[in-house]
Every structure is written in C-alpha cells, then in structure tokens.
Coordinates of C-alpha atoms in Angstrom, one line a residue:
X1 CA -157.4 -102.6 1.2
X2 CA -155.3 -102.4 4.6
X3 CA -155.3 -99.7 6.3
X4 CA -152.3 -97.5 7.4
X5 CA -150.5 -96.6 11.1
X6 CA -147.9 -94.9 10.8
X7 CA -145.2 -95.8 14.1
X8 CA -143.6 -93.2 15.8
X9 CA -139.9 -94.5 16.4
X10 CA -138.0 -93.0 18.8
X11 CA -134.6 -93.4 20.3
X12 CA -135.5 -95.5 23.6
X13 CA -134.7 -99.2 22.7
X14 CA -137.0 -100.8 24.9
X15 CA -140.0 -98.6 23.3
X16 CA -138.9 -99.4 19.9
X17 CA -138.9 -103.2 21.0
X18 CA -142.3 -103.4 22.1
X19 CA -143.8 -101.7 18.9
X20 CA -142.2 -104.1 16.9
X21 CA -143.8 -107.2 19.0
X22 CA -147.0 -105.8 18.2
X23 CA -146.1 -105.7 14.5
X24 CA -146.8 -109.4 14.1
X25 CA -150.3 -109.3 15.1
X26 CA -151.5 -106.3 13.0
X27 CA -149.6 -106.7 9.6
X28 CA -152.3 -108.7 8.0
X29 CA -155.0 -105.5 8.2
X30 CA -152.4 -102.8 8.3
X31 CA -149.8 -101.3 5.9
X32 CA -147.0 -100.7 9.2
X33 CA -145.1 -97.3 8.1
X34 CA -142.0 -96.9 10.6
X35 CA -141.5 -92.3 11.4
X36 CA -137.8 -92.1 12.9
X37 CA -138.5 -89.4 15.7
X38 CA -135.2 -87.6 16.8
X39 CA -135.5 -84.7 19.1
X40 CA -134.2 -81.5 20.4
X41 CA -133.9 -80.3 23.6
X42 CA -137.2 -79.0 24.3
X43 CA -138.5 -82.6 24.2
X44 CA -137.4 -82.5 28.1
X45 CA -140.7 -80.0 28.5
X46 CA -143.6 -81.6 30.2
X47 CA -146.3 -82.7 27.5
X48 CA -148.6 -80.3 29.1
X49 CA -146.3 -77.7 27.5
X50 CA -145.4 -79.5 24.3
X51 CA -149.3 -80.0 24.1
X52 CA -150.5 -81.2 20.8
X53 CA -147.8 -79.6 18.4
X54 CA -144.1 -81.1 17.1
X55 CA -142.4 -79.2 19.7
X56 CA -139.3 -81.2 20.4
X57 CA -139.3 -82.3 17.3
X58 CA -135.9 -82.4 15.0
X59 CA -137.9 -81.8 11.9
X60 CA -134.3 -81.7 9.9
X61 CA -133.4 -85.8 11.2
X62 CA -136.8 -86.8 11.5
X63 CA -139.0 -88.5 9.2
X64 CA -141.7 -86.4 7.2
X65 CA -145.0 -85.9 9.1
X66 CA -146.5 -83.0 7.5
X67 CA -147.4 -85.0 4.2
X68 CA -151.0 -86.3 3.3
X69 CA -152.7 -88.4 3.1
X70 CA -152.7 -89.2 6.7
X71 CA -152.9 -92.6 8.5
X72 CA -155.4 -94.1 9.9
X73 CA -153.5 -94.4 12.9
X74 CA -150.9 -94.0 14.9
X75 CA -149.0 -95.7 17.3
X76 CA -147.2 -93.8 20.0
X77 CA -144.5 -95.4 21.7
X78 CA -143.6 -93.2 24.8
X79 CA -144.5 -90.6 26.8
X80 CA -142.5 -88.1 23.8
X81 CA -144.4 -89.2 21.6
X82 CA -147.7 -88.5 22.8
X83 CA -147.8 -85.1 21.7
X84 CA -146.9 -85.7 18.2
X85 CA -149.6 -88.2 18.0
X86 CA -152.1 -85.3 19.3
X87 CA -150.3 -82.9 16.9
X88 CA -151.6 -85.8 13.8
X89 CA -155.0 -86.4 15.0
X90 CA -155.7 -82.6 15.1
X91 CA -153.6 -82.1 11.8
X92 CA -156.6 -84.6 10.5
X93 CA -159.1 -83.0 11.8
X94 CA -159.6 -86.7 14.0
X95 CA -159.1 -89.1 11.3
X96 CA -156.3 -90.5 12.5
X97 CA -156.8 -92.7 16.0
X98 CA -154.2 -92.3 18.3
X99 CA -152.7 -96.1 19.6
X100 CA -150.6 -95.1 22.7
X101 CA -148.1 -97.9 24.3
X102 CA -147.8 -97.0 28.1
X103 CA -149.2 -94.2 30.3
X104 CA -148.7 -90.6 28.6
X105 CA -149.4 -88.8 31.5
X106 CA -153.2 -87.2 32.1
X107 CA -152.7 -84.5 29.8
X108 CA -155.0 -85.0 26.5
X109 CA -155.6 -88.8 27.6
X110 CA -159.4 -88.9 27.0
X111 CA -158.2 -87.5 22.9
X112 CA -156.0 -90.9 22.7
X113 CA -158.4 -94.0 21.4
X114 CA -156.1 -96.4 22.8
X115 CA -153.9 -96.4 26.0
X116 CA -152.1 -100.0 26.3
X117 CA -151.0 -99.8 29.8
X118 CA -149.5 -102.7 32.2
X119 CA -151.2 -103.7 34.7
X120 CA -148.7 -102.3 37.4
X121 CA -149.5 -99.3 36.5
X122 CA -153.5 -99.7 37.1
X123 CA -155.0 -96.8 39.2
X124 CA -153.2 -93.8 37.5
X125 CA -156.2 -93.1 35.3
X126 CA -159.1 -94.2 34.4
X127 CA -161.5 -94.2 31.5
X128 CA -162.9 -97.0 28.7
X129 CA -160.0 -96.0 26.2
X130 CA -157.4 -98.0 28.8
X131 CA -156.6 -101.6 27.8
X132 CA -154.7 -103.3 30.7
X133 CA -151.3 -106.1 30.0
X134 CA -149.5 -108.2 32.4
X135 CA -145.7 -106.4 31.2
X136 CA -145.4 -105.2 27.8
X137 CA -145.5 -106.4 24.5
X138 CA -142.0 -107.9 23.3
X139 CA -140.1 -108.5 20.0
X140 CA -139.6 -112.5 20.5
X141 CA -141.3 -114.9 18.7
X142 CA -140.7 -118.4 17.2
X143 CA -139.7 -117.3 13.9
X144 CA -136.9 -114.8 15.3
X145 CA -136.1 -118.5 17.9
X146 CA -135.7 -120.5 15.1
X147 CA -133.2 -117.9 13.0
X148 CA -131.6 -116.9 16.2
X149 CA -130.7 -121.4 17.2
X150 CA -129.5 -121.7 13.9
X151 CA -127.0 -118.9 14.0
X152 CA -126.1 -119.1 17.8
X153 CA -126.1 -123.1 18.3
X154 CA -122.8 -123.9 16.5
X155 CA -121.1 -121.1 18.8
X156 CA -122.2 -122.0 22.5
X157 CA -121.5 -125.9 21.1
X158 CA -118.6 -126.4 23.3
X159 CA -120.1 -125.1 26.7
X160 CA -120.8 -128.1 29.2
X161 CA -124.8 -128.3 28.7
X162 CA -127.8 -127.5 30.1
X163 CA -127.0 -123.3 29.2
X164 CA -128.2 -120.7 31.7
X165 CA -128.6 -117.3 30.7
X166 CA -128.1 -114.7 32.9
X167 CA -129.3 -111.1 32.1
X168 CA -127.9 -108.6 34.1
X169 CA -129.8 -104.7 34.9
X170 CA -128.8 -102.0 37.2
X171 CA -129.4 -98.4 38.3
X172 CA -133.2 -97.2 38.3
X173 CA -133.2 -93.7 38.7
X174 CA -132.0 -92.5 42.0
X175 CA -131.3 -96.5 42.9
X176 CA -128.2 -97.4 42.5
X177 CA -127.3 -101.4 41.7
X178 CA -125.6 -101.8 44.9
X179 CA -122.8 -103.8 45.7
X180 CA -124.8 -105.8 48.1
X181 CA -126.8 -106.9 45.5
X182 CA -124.2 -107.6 42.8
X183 CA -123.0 -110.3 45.5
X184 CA -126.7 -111.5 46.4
X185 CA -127.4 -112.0 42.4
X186 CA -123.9 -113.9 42.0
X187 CA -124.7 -116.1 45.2
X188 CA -128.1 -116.7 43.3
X189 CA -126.3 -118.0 40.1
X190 CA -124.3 -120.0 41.9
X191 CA -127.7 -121.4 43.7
X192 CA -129.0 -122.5 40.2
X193 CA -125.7 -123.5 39.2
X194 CA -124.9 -126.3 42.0
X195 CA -128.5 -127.4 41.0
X196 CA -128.1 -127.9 37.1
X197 CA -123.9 -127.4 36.7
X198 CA -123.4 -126.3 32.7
X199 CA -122.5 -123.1 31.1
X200 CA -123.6 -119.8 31.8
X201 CA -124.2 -117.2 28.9
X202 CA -124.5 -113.4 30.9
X203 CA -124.6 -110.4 29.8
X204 CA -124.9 -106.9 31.5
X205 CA -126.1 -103.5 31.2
X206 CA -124.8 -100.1 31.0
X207 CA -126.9 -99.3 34.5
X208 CA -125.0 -102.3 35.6
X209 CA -121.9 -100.6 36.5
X210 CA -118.1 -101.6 36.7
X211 CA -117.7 -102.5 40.3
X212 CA -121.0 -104.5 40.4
X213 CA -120.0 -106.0 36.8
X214 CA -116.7 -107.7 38.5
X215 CA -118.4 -108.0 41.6
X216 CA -120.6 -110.9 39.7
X217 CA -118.1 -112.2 37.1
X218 CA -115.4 -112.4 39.8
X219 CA -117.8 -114.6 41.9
X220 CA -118.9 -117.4 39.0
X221 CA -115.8 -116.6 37.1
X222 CA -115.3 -120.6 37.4
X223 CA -117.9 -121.2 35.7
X224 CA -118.2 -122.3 31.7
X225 CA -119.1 -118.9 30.2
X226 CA -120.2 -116.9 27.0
X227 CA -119.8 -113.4 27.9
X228 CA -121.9 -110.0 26.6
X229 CA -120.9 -107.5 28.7
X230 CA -121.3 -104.1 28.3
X231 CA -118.9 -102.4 25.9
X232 CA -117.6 -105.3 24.4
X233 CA -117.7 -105.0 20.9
X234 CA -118.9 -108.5 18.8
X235 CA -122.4 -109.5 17.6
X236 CA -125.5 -109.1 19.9
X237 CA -126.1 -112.5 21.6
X238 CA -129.4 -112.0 23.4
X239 CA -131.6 -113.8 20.8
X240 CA -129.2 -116.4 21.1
X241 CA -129.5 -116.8 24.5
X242 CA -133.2 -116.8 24.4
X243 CA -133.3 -119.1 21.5
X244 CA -130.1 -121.6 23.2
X245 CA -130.8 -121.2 26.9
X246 CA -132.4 -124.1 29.4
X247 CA -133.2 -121.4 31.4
X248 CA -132.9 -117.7 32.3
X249 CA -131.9 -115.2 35.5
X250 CA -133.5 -112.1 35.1
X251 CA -133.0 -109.4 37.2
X252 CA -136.4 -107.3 38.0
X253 CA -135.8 -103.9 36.7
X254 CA -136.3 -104.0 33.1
X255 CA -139.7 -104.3 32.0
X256 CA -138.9 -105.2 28.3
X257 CA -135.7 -107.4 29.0
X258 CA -138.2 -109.7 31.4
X259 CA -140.9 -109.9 29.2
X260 CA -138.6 -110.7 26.4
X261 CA -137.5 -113.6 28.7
X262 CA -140.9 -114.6 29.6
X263 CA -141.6 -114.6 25.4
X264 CA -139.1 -117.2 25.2
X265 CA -141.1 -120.2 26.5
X266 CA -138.2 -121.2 28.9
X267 CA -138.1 -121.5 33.0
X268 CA -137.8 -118.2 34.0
X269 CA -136.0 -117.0 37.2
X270 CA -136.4 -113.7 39.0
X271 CA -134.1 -111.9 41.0
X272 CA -135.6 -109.0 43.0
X273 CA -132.5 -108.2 45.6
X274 CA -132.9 -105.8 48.4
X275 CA -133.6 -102.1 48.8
X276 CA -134.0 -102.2 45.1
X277 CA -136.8 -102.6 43.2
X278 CA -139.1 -99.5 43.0
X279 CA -143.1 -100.3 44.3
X280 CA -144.0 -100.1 40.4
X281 CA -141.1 -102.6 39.7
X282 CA -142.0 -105.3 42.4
X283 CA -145.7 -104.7 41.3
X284 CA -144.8 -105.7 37.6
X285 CA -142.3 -108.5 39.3
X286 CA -145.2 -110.1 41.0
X287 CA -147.8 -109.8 37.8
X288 CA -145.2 -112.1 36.2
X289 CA -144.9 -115.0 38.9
X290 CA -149.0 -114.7 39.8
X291 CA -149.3 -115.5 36.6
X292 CA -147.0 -118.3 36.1
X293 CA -144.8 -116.9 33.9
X294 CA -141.7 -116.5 36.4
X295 CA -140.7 -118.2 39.7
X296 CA -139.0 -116.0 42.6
X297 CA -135.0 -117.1 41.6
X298 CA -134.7 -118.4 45.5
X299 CA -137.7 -120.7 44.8
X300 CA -136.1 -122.6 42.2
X301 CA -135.3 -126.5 41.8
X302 CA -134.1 -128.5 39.2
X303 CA -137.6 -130.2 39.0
X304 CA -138.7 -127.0 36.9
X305 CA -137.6 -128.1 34.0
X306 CA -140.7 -127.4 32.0
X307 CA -141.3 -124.2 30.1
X308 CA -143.5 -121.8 32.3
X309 CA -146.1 -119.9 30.5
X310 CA -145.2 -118.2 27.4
X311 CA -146.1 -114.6 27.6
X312 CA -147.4 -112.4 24.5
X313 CA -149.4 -109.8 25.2
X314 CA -149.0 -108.6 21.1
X315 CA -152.1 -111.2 20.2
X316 CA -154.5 -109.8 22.8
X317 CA -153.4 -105.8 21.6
X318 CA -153.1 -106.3 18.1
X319 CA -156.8 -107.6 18.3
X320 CA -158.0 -104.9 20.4
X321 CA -156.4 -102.3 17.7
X322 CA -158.5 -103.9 14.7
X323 CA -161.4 -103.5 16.9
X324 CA -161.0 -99.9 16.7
X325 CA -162.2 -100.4 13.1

C-alpha cells in the first residue's frame, strides 16, 4: 500500500515547479496529494513568529488540512510553508515527516526530517537531516520533451535552423537588470549568433523590464525570431523551446529557469553580466559549469555541439525521501 505526502502548493511558480520534478521519482511508493496554500497578510511575519501553527494561512481559499487521517509526509516547498508543515507534524503528534525543499531558516530545523538544500547555499546550517543538490529539482523530463516537440515543431518550422533559445531574467532584489547589461547580454547573442546563424526563440521576464526588454530586441531585432515576451498574451512556449532548441542562453538569476535548461540535455550557455549576480547567485552559476552542465556564454564555440550533462537532481531526492521509510 503506498504511502501518502501531502504537497503544500503555494503561489511562487518556481517552488511549485520544483515539487512537481520531484513527483516523478516518488509516485511509484507514494499516493502525491496536491494542498493549494493561499495566504493572508500575516504570512509576511518571520517563521519564528508564525512558529508551528497556520498562521498566515487563508483557511477560507486554502485546501483542508485539519482532516485525518494524516500523511505520512509532507513536502514543504518554501520558506511559508515551513510552519505549516511544523503545524502537521505536531497536529500528528510526529507521524507525519516533514520533507522541506530549500533552507527554511534555523528556526525548528532540527523538527524537519528532510531539508533538500543546493549546494550554494552550504554553510548556513548544519546537521544529518540536510541533503545537499547542485540547483534544484525541475519539472523537465523526456516525456513532457516529447509532448512539448510534437506540439511546438510544426510552429518554429519556418525559422532558418539551428534554433537558439534565449531566456531572459532581471531584477534581484535591490539589483536592478541594468542597462549595461541588457546590451552586454544582446552583444552575447549576437556572439553565438555569428557562430551558428538561425533563428532565435527569446522570451523575458517580468524582472526584465521595458527599457532593458527593447534594449535586447532592438539589438538582434535582425535576427529570425519567435518571440515570448512578457505580457504577450498566446500559449506558453518554454517547453517548446527546451524541447525545439539547439541550444540555450540563460541568464544566471533564476535558479529554477537554469536548471530547467540544464534538464533539457542541450548545450547550455550562461550569461552572468556585471555588478549583477548576488554571491549566492554566482555560487549556484559556478556549481552548474564545475559540473559540466553549463559553459560561461563567452566561452562558447560552435564545436559544442554536443549535449552537456543532463541535470536531475529529482532521482537522487526522490530516493533519499523513500529512505526515510
């Protein structure tokens, strides 16, 4: 009989991404129940005030949490949701194990079983319950490849081939996506570009922003494009591109859109700029190229044609979960 986890869903994307990459790898013991989490406004407290209760919790929109039996576990996919996975194991009186994706903070860690954390973010804590991943774990696989070529193929069919994908981040916090940088990213496309000619297929980000946005599309707007950017309103292309693409620009501030890319099994290039990147972020930027699963973007030559390493952390979690049991 499989056992249950129950998967706190939030309303940050990229968490909800990486808890469905680590589906895959644990559906065959476990009976995956999805909890849509929507909060209030005292979800902005600290978790050492939110503690181990639903405090922040939108009981009216979320789903029901009270009812019993409960699961065996639980997966926690942010920082928010750590002390509603506290609130469960208590309310169990410790049956349920707590799975937590990324570092909660220090408060109550040594009551979670399992703390998946990156390895860029080694040396905030230690203890036996933390499990250490290059990046995260990511929703690609060759089964949503395969659906996603089939559907995308006949659409980019008319761009001059090979297909470079471009995918565009921005602002991190108090760090702007500067100007300077919009131009240094589109004189790195153009790099690739005068290498391999084609189509490009870009898309951006809200944290993008306008001026940068035209900044870049200005700057390649001779080039063969299929275009995703932000606010435009037709079907979401990214599998596509990950599913089409020869290769793929990636800029280094999203964790889950450059493991995504990495999860693709194509040459991946990285784009770090200047001034940008936060320590953490070129931390995580070089776990990806040490371990072969990205190439600095002004490293590149047309001689990488070969897919780099295919990165999947889900396989090494979803074992370390069962071993829980």
């Amino acid at each position: 009989m499989k056992k249950t986890i129950w998967a706190l869903m939030d309303d940050r994307a990229g968490s909800v991404g990486q808890a469905k990459g680590i589906f895959p790898a644990i559906e065959d013991e476990f009976e995956i129940v999805e909890k849509k989490i929507v909060y209030n406004r005292l979800a902005a407290l600290p978790n050492i005030l939110r503690g181990k209760t639903l405090i922040g919790v939108c009981r009216r929109e979320s789903s029901p949490l009270k009812n019993e039996p409960f699961p065996d576990a639980v997966l926690s996919i942010s920082r928010r949701t750590a002390p509603i996975a506290l609130w469960l194991k208590k309310a169990s009186k410790g049956k349920t194990k707590i799975i937590q994706l990324m570092f909660p903070g220090k408060f109550s860690l040594k009551d979670i079983d399992l703390v998946i954390m990156p390895e860029h973010d080694r040396g905030k804590a230690e203890g036996d319950n933390l499990f250490y991943i290059t990046g995260c774990p990511h929703r690609v696989s060759e089964k949503l490849l395969k659906e996603a070529r089939e559907k995308w193929e006949p659409i980019f069919a008319k761009l001059p081939k090979p297909l470079t994908a471009v995918m565009v981040g921005g602002a991190i916090k108090k760090k702007p996506f500067s100007a300077k940088n919009a131009h240094l990213l589109a004189d790195a496309i153009l790099y690739v570009h005068n290498q391999v000619s084609g189509s490009i297929l870009i898309t951006s980000s809200r944290r993008t922003g306008k001026e940068a946005e035209e900044i870049i599309m200005k700057k390649i707007g001779h080039i063969p494009a299929y275009t995703y950017l932000w606010g435009e309103k037709k079907d979401n292309p990214i599998m596509g591109f990950y599913a089409c693409a020869d290769r793929i620009i990636i800029t280094g501030d999203s964790v889950s859109m450059a493991c995504e890319a990495c999860g693709a099994g194509k040459p991946v290039l990285l784009f770090r700029g200047k001034n940008w990147l936060t320590p953490k972020h070129m931390r995580f930027a070089d776990s990806l190229c040490e371990g072969g699963y990205a190439v600095n973007i002004e490293e590149y030559d047309e001689e990488q044609t070969e897919a780099m390493k295919r990165l999947d952390p889900a396989i090494d979690i979803g074992k370390k979960i069962k071993d829980l049991f």
